[in-house]
PDBQT receptor file of N, H, CA, C and O in Angstrom, charges set to zero:
ATOM      1  N   MET A   1      79.859  96.355 152.107  1.00  0.00    +0.000 N 
ATOM      2  CA  MET A   1      79.943  95.555 150.881  1.00  0.00    +0.000 C 
ATOM      3  C   MET A   1      78.581  94.920 150.599  1.00  0.00    +0.000 C 
ATOM      4  O   MET A   1      78.472  93.708 150.414  1.00  0.00    +0.000 OA
ATOM      5  N   THR A   2      77.562  95.751 150.569  1.00  0.00    +0.000 N 
ATOM      6  H   THR A   2      77.651  96.736 150.719  1.00  0.00    +0.000 HD
ATOM      7  CA  THR A   2      76.225  95.204 150.310  1.00  0.00    +0.000 C 
ATOM      8  C   THR A   2      75.918  95.241 148.823  1.00  0.00    +0.000 C 
ATOM      9  O   THR A   2      75.142  94.425 148.326  1.00  0.00    +0.000 OA
ATOM     10  N   ARG A   3      76.517  96.173 148.117  1.00  0.00    +0.000 N 
ATOM     11  H   ARG A   3      77.147  96.836 148.520  1.00  0.00    +0.000 HD
ATOM     12  CA  ARG A   3      76.228  96.250 146.678  1.00  0.00    +0.000 C 
ATOM     13  C   ARG A   3      77.023  95.215 145.908  1.00  0.00    +0.000 C 
ATOM     14  O   ARG A   3      76.643  94.865 144.790  1.00  0.00    +0.000 OA
ATOM     15  N   GLY A   4      78.097  94.723 146.460  1.00  0.00    +0.000 N 
ATOM     16  H   GLY A   4      78.405  95.009 147.368  1.00  0.00    +0.000 HD
ATOM     17  CA  GLY A   4      78.921  93.732 145.746  1.00  0.00    +0.000 C 
ATOM     18  C   GLY A   4      78.107  92.533 145.303  1.00  0.00    +0.000 C 
ATOM     19  O   GLY A   4      77.989  92.281 144.104  1.00  0.00    +0.000 OA
ATOM     20  N   PRO A   5      77.541  91.785 146.242  1.00  0.00    +0.000 N 
ATOM     21  CA  PRO A   5      76.766  90.586 145.893  1.00  0.00    +0.000 C 
ATOM     22  C   PRO A   5      75.627  90.894 144.922  1.00  0.00    +0.000 C 
ATOM     23  O   PRO A   5      75.373  90.132 143.989  1.00  0.00    +0.000 OA
ATOM     24  N   MET A   6      74.947  92.011 145.149  1.00  0.00    +0.000 N 
ATOM     25  H   MET A   6      75.154  92.631 145.907  1.00  0.00    +0.000 HD
ATOM     26  CA  MET A   6      73.819  92.349 144.256  1.00  0.00    +0.000 C 
ATOM     27  C   MET A   6      74.328  92.552 142.829  1.00  0.00    +0.000 C 
ATOM     28  O   MET A   6      73.757  92.021 141.876  1.00  0.00    +0.000 OA
ATOM     29  N   LEU A   7      75.411  93.328 142.693  1.00  0.00    +0.000 N 
ATOM     30  H   LEU A   7      75.874  93.759 143.467  1.00  0.00    +0.000 HD
ATOM     31  CA  LEU A   7      75.942  93.576 141.351  1.00  0.00    +0.000 C 
ATOM     32  C   LEU A   7      76.407  92.266 140.733  1.00  0.00    +0.000 C 
ATOM     33  O   LEU A   7      76.173  92.011 139.551  1.00  0.00    +0.000 OA
ATOM     34  N   ILE A   8      77.066  91.437 141.537  1.00  0.00    +0.000 N 
ATOM     35  H   ILE A   8      77.256  91.644 142.497  1.00  0.00    +0.000 HD
ATOM     36  CA  ILE A   8      77.548  90.153 141.008  1.00  0.00    +0.000 C 
ATOM     37  C   ILE A   8      76.360  89.327 140.532  1.00  0.00    +0.000 C 
ATOM     38  O   ILE A   8      76.422  88.700 139.475  1.00  0.00    +0.000 OA
ATOM     39  N   ARG A   9      75.286  89.323 141.301  1.00  0.00    +0.000 N 
ATOM     40  H   ARG A   9      75.235  89.832 142.161  1.00  0.00    +0.000 HD
ATOM     41  CA  ARG A   9      74.108  88.526 140.886  1.00  0.00    +0.000 C 
ATOM     42  C   ARG A   9      73.566  89.047 139.562  1.00  0.00    +0.000 C 
ATOM     43  O   ARG A   9      73.226  88.262 138.676  1.00  0.00    +0.000 OA
ATOM     44  N   GLY A  10      73.486  90.355 139.424  1.00  0.00    +0.000 N 
ATOM     45  H   GLY A  10      73.762  90.992 140.144  1.00  0.00    +0.000 HD
ATOM     46  CA  GLY A  10      72.992  90.924 138.166  1.00  0.00    +0.000 C 
ATOM     47  C   GLY A  10      73.911  90.564 137.012  1.00  0.00    +0.000 C 
ATOM     48  O   GLY A  10      73.456  90.252 135.912  1.00  0.00    +0.000 OA
ATOM     49  N   THR A  11      75.218  90.610 137.279  1.00  0.00    +0.000 N 
ATOM     50  H   THR A  11      75.588  90.864 138.173  1.00  0.00    +0.000 HD
ATOM     51  CA  THR A  11      76.165  90.270 136.207  1.00  0.00    +0.000 C 
ATOM     52  C   THR A  11      76.043  88.798 135.855  1.00  0.00    +0.000 C 
ATOM     53  O   THR A  11      76.111  88.429 134.682  1.00  0.00    +0.000 OA
ATOM     54  N   LEU A  12      75.864  87.958 136.865  1.00  0.00    +0.000 N 
ATOM     55  H   LEU A  12      75.810  88.258 137.817  1.00  0.00    +0.000 HD
ATOM     56  CA  LEU A  12      75.731  86.520 136.593  1.00  0.00    +0.000 C 
ATOM     57  C   LEU A  12      74.523  86.280 135.697  1.00  0.00    +0.000 C 
ATOM     58  O   LEU A  12      74.567  85.440 134.798  1.00  0.00    +0.000 OA
ATOM     59  N   ARG A  13      73.452  87.014 135.940  1.00  0.00    +0.000 N 
ATOM     60  H   ARG A  13      73.416  87.696 136.670  1.00  0.00    +0.000 HD
ATOM     61  CA  ARG A  13      72.252  86.820 135.097  1.00  0.00    +0.000 C 
ATOM     62  C   ARG A  13      72.575  87.206 133.660  1.00  0.00    +0.000 C 
ATOM     63  O   ARG A  13      72.190  86.505 132.724  1.00  0.00    +0.000 OA
ATOM     64  N   ASP A  14      73.281  88.319 133.485  1.00  0.00    +0.000 N 
ATOM     65  H   ASP A  14      73.594  88.889 134.245  1.00  0.00    +0.000 HD
ATOM     66  CA  ASP A  14      73.640  88.731 132.121  1.00  0.00    +0.000 C 
ATOM     67  C   ASP A  14      74.550  87.690 131.478  1.00  0.00    +0.000 C 
ATOM     68  O   ASP A  14      74.404  87.361 130.301  1.00  0.00    +0.000 OA
ATOM     69  N   LEU A  15      75.490  87.177 132.269  1.00  0.00    +0.000 N 
ATOM     70  H   LEU A  15      75.609  87.444 133.225  1.00  0.00    +0.000 HD
ATOM     71  CA  LEU A  15      76.422  86.176 131.715  1.00  0.00    +0.000 C 
ATOM     72  C   LEU A  15      75.637  84.946 131.282  1.00  0.00    +0.000 C 
ATOM     73  O   LEU A  15      75.890  84.392 130.213  1.00  0.00    +0.000 OA
ATOM     74  N   ASN A  16      74.703  84.524 132.093  1.00  0.00    +0.000 N 
ATOM     75  H   ASN A  16      74.497  84.975 132.962  1.00  0.00    +0.000 HD
ATOM     76  CA  ASN A  16      73.907  83.340 131.737  1.00  0.00    +0.000 C 
ATOM     77  C   ASN A  16      73.178  83.588 130.427  1.00  0.00    +0.000 C 
ATOM     78  O   ASN A  16      73.032  82.676 129.613  1.00  0.00    +0.000 OA
ATOM     79  N   ARG A  17      72.719  84.817 130.219  1.00  0.00    +0.000 N 
ATOM     80  H   ARG A  17      72.838  85.558 130.880  1.00  0.00    +0.000 HD
ATOM     81  CA  ARG A  17      71.992  85.108 128.976  1.00  0.00    +0.000 C 
ATOM     82  C   ARG A  17      72.948  85.095 127.798  1.00  0.00    +0.000 C 
ATOM     83  O   ARG A  17      72.641  84.530 126.748  1.00  0.00    +0.000 OA
ATOM     84  N   VAL A  18      74.111  85.720 127.970  1.00  0.00    +0.000 N 
ATOM     85  H   VAL A  18      74.360  86.179 128.823  1.00  0.00    +0.000 HD
ATOM     86  CA  VAL A  18      75.057  85.812 126.848  1.00  0.00    +0.000 C 
ATOM     87  C   VAL A  18      75.743  84.470 126.629  1.00  0.00    +0.000 C 
ATOM     88  O   VAL A  18      75.891  84.027 125.490  1.00  0.00    +0.000 OA
ATOM     89  N   GLN A  19      76.163  83.818 127.713  1.00  0.00    +0.000 N 
ATOM     90  H   GLN A  19      76.043  84.178 128.639  1.00  0.00    +0.000 HD
ATOM     91  CA  GLN A  19      76.889  82.549 127.585  1.00  0.00    +0.000 C 
ATOM     92  C   GLN A  19      75.975  81.387 127.976  1.00  0.00    +0.000 C 
ATOM     93  O   GLN A  19      76.312  80.590 128.851  1.00  0.00    +0.000 OA
ATOM     94  N   GLY A  20      74.843  81.302 127.335  1.00  0.00    +0.000 N 
ATOM     95  H   GLY A  20      74.569  81.950 126.624  1.00  0.00    +0.000 HD
ATOM     96  CA  GLY A  20      73.932  80.196 127.648  1.00  0.00    +0.000 C 
ATOM     97  C   GLY A  20      74.359  78.916 126.949  1.00  0.00    +0.000 C 
ATOM     98  O   GLY A  20      74.171  77.818 127.473  1.00  0.00    +0.000 OA
ATOM     99  N   ASP A  21      74.938  79.067 125.755  1.00  0.00    +0.000 N 
ATOM    100  H   ASP A  21      75.091  79.959 125.329  1.00  0.00    +0.000 HD
ATOM    101  CA  ASP A  21      75.328  77.860 125.005  1.00  0.00    +0.000 C 
ATOM    102  C   ASP A  21      76.775  77.477 125.305  1.00  0.00    +0.000 C 
ATOM    103  O   ASP A  21      77.116  76.294 125.282  1.00  0.00    +0.000 OA
ATOM    104  N   ARG A  22      77.617  78.445 125.581  1.00  0.00    +0.000 N 
ATOM    105  H   ARG A  22      77.340  79.406 125.599  1.00  0.00    +0.000 HD
ATOM    106  CA  ARG A  22      79.039  78.127 125.802  1.00  0.00    +0.000 C 
ATOM    107  C   ARG A  22      79.235  77.447 127.157  1.00  0.00    +0.000 C 
ATOM    108  O   ARG A  22      80.119  76.602 127.300  1.00  0.00    +0.000 OA
ATOM    109  N   ARG A  23      78.437  77.799 128.134  1.00  0.00    +0.000 N 
ATOM    110  H   ARG A  23      77.719  78.486 128.018  1.00  0.00    +0.000 HD
ATOM    111  CA  ARG A  23      78.555  77.193 129.475  1.00  0.00    +0.000 C 
ATOM    112  C   ARG A  23      79.952  77.432 130.044  1.00  0.00    +0.000 C 
ATOM    113  O   ARG A  23      80.488  76.570 130.739  1.00  0.00    +0.000 OA
ATOM    114  N   ARG A  24      80.538  78.575 129.763  1.00  0.00    +0.000 N 
ATOM    115  H   ARG A  24      80.102  79.275 129.198  1.00  0.00    +0.000 HD
ATOM    116  CA  ARG A  24      81.861  78.880 130.343  1.00  0.00    +0.000 C 
ATOM    117  C   ARG A  24      81.703  79.998 131.355  1.00  0.00    +0.000 C 
ATOM    118  O   ARG A  24      82.508  80.929 131.390  1.00  0.00    +0.000 OA
ATOM    119  N   SER A  25      80.661  79.909 132.188  1.00  0.00    +0.000 N 
ATOM    120  H   SER A  25      80.007  79.153 132.160  1.00  0.00    +0.000 HD
ATOM    121  CA  SER A  25      80.399  80.971 133.165  1.00  0.00    +0.000 C 
ATOM    122  C   SER A  25      81.507  81.003 134.214  1.00  0.00    +0.000 C 
ATOM    123  O   SER A  25      81.831  82.065 134.747  1.00  0.00    +0.000 OA
ATOM    124  N   ARG A  26      82.086  79.841 134.511  1.00  0.00    +0.000 N 
ATOM    125  H   ARG A  26      81.823  78.979 134.078  1.00  0.00    +0.000 HD
ATOM    126  CA  ARG A  26      83.128  79.814 135.556  1.00  0.00    +0.000 C 
ATOM    127  C   ARG A  26      84.274  80.729 135.163  1.00  0.00    +0.000 C 
ATOM    128  O   ARG A  26      84.732  81.532 135.976  1.00  0.00    +0.000 OA
ATOM    129  N   ARG A  27      84.736  80.618 133.937  1.00  0.00    +0.000 N 
ATOM    130  H   ARG A  27      84.364  79.965 133.277  1.00  0.00    +0.000 HD
ATOM    131  CA  ARG A  27      85.873  81.460 133.527  1.00  0.00    +0.000 C 
ATOM    132  C   ARG A  27      85.450  82.924 133.532  1.00  0.00    +0.000 C 
ATOM    133  O   ARG A  27      86.196  83.786 133.997  1.00  0.00    +0.000 OA
ATOM    134  N   THR A  28      84.274  83.203 133.024  1.00  0.00    +0.000 N 
ATOM    135  H   THR A  28      83.668  82.503 132.647  1.00  0.00    +0.000 HD
ATOM    136  CA  THR A  28      83.834  84.598 132.979  1.00  0.00    +0.000 C 
ATOM    137  C   THR A  28      83.631  85.133 134.387  1.00  0.00    +0.000 C 
ATOM    138  O   THR A  28      83.999  86.272 134.675  1.00  0.00    +0.000 OA
ATOM    139  N   ILE A  29      83.056  84.332 135.258  1.00  0.00    +0.000 N 
ATOM    140  H   ILE A  29      82.758  83.406 135.024  1.00  0.00    +0.000 HD
ATOM    141  CA  ILE A  29      82.829  84.778 136.630  1.00  0.00    +0.000 C 
ATOM    142  C   ILE A  29      84.159  85.100 137.302  1.00  0.00    +0.000 C 
ATOM    143  O   ILE A  29      84.282  86.094 138.016  1.00  0.00    +0.000 OA
ATOM    144  N   ALA A  30      85.153  84.247 137.064  1.00  0.00    +0.000 N 
ATOM    145  H   ALA A  30      85.053  83.439 136.483  1.00  0.00    +0.000 HD
ATOM    146  CA  ALA A  30      86.476  84.482 137.662  1.00  0.00    +0.000 C 
ATOM    147  C   ALA A  30      87.011  85.827 137.182  1.00  0.00    +0.000 C 
ATOM    148  O   ALA A  30      87.548  86.605 137.970  1.00  0.00    +0.000 OA
ATOM    149  N   GLU A  31      86.864  86.094 135.901  1.00  0.00    +0.000 N 
ATOM    150  H   GLU A  31      86.428  85.462 135.260  1.00  0.00    +0.000 HD
ATOM    151  CA  GLU A  31      87.362  87.377 135.382  1.00  0.00    +0.000 C 
ATOM    152  C   GLU A  31      86.602  88.530 136.022  1.00  0.00    +0.000 C 
ATOM    153  O   GLU A  31      87.199  89.552 136.360  1.00  0.00    +0.000 OA
ATOM    154  N   ILE A  32      85.302  88.378 136.191  1.00  0.00    +0.000 N 
ATOM    155  H   ILE A  32      84.818  87.547 135.917  1.00  0.00    +0.000 HD
ATOM    156  CA  ILE A  32      84.505  89.454 136.793  1.00  0.00    +0.000 C 
ATOM    157  C   ILE A  32      84.921  89.656 138.245  1.00  0.00    +0.000 C 
ATOM    158  O   ILE A  32      85.062  90.788 138.708  1.00  0.00    +0.000 OA
ATOM    159  N   LEU A  33      85.116  88.552 138.957  1.00  0.00    +0.000 N 
ATOM    160  H   LEU A  33      85.001  87.632 138.581  1.00  0.00    +0.000 HD
ATOM    161  CA  LEU A  33      85.523  88.668 140.364  1.00  0.00    +0.000 C 
ATOM    162  C   LEU A  33      86.847  89.413 140.448  1.00  0.00    +0.000 C 
ATOM    163  O   LEU A  33      87.030  90.256 141.326  1.00  0.00    +0.000 OA
ATOM    164  N   GLU A  34      87.761  89.113 139.553  1.00  0.00    +0.000 N 
ATOM    165  H   GLU A  34      87.613  88.428 138.840  1.00  0.00    +0.000 HD
ATOM    166  CA  GLU A  34      89.051  89.810 139.581  1.00  0.00    +0.000 C 
ATOM    167  C   GLU A  34      88.837  91.298 139.313  1.00  0.00    +0.000 C 
ATOM    168  O   GLU A  34      89.473  92.145 139.941  1.00  0.00    +0.000 OA
ATOM    169  N   ALA A  35      87.953  91.608 138.394  1.00  0.00    +0.000 N 
ATOM    170  H   ALA A  35      87.436  90.920 137.884  1.00  0.00    +0.000 HD
ATOM    171  CA  ALA A  35      87.694  93.016 138.080  1.00  0.00    +0.000 C 
ATOM    172  C   ALA A  35      87.086  93.713 139.302  1.00  0.00    +0.000 C 
ATOM    173  O   ALA A  35      87.438  94.853 139.606  1.00  0.00    +0.000 OA
ATOM    174  N   TYR A  36      86.185  93.036 139.993  1.00  0.00    +0.000 N 
ATOM    175  H   TYR A  36      85.899  92.110 139.746  1.00  0.00    +0.000 HD
ATOM    176  CA  TYR A  36      85.563  93.645 141.177  1.00  0.00    +0.000 C 
ATOM    177  C   TYR A  36      86.601  93.853 142.277  1.00  0.00    +0.000 C 
ATOM    178  O   TYR A  36      86.557  94.850 142.998  1.00  0.00    +0.000 OA
ATOM    179  N   LYS A  37      87.538  92.903 142.403  1.00  0.00    +0.000 N 
ATOM    180  H   LYS A  37      87.574  92.093 141.817  1.00  0.00    +0.000 HD
ATOM    181  CA  LYS A  37      88.569  93.023 143.446  1.00  0.00    +0.000 C 
ATOM    182  C   LYS A  37      89.394  94.279 143.216  1.00  0.00    +0.000 C 
ATOM    183  O   LYS A  37      89.767  94.964 144.169  1.00  0.00    +0.000 OA
ATOM    184  N   THR A  38      89.679  94.581 141.966  1.00  0.00    +0.000 N 
ATOM    185  H   THR A  38      89.376  94.024 141.192  1.00  0.00    +0.000 HD
ATOM    186  CA  THR A  38      90.500  95.760 141.713  1.00  0.00    +0.000 C 
ATOM    187  C   THR A  38      89.633  96.919 141.981  1.00  0.00    +0.000 C 
ATOM    188  O   THR A  38      90.071  98.062 141.846  1.00  0.00    +0.000 OA
TER     189      THR A  38
């Protein structure tokens, strides 16, 4: 599971760029984590 954290970090960076004003990264991150789990 070495690619997991790397991919998550890359996604977090994209989320920060897209959701810079909304500041709802927690909800988006949770959804991404669920998607990765599946």
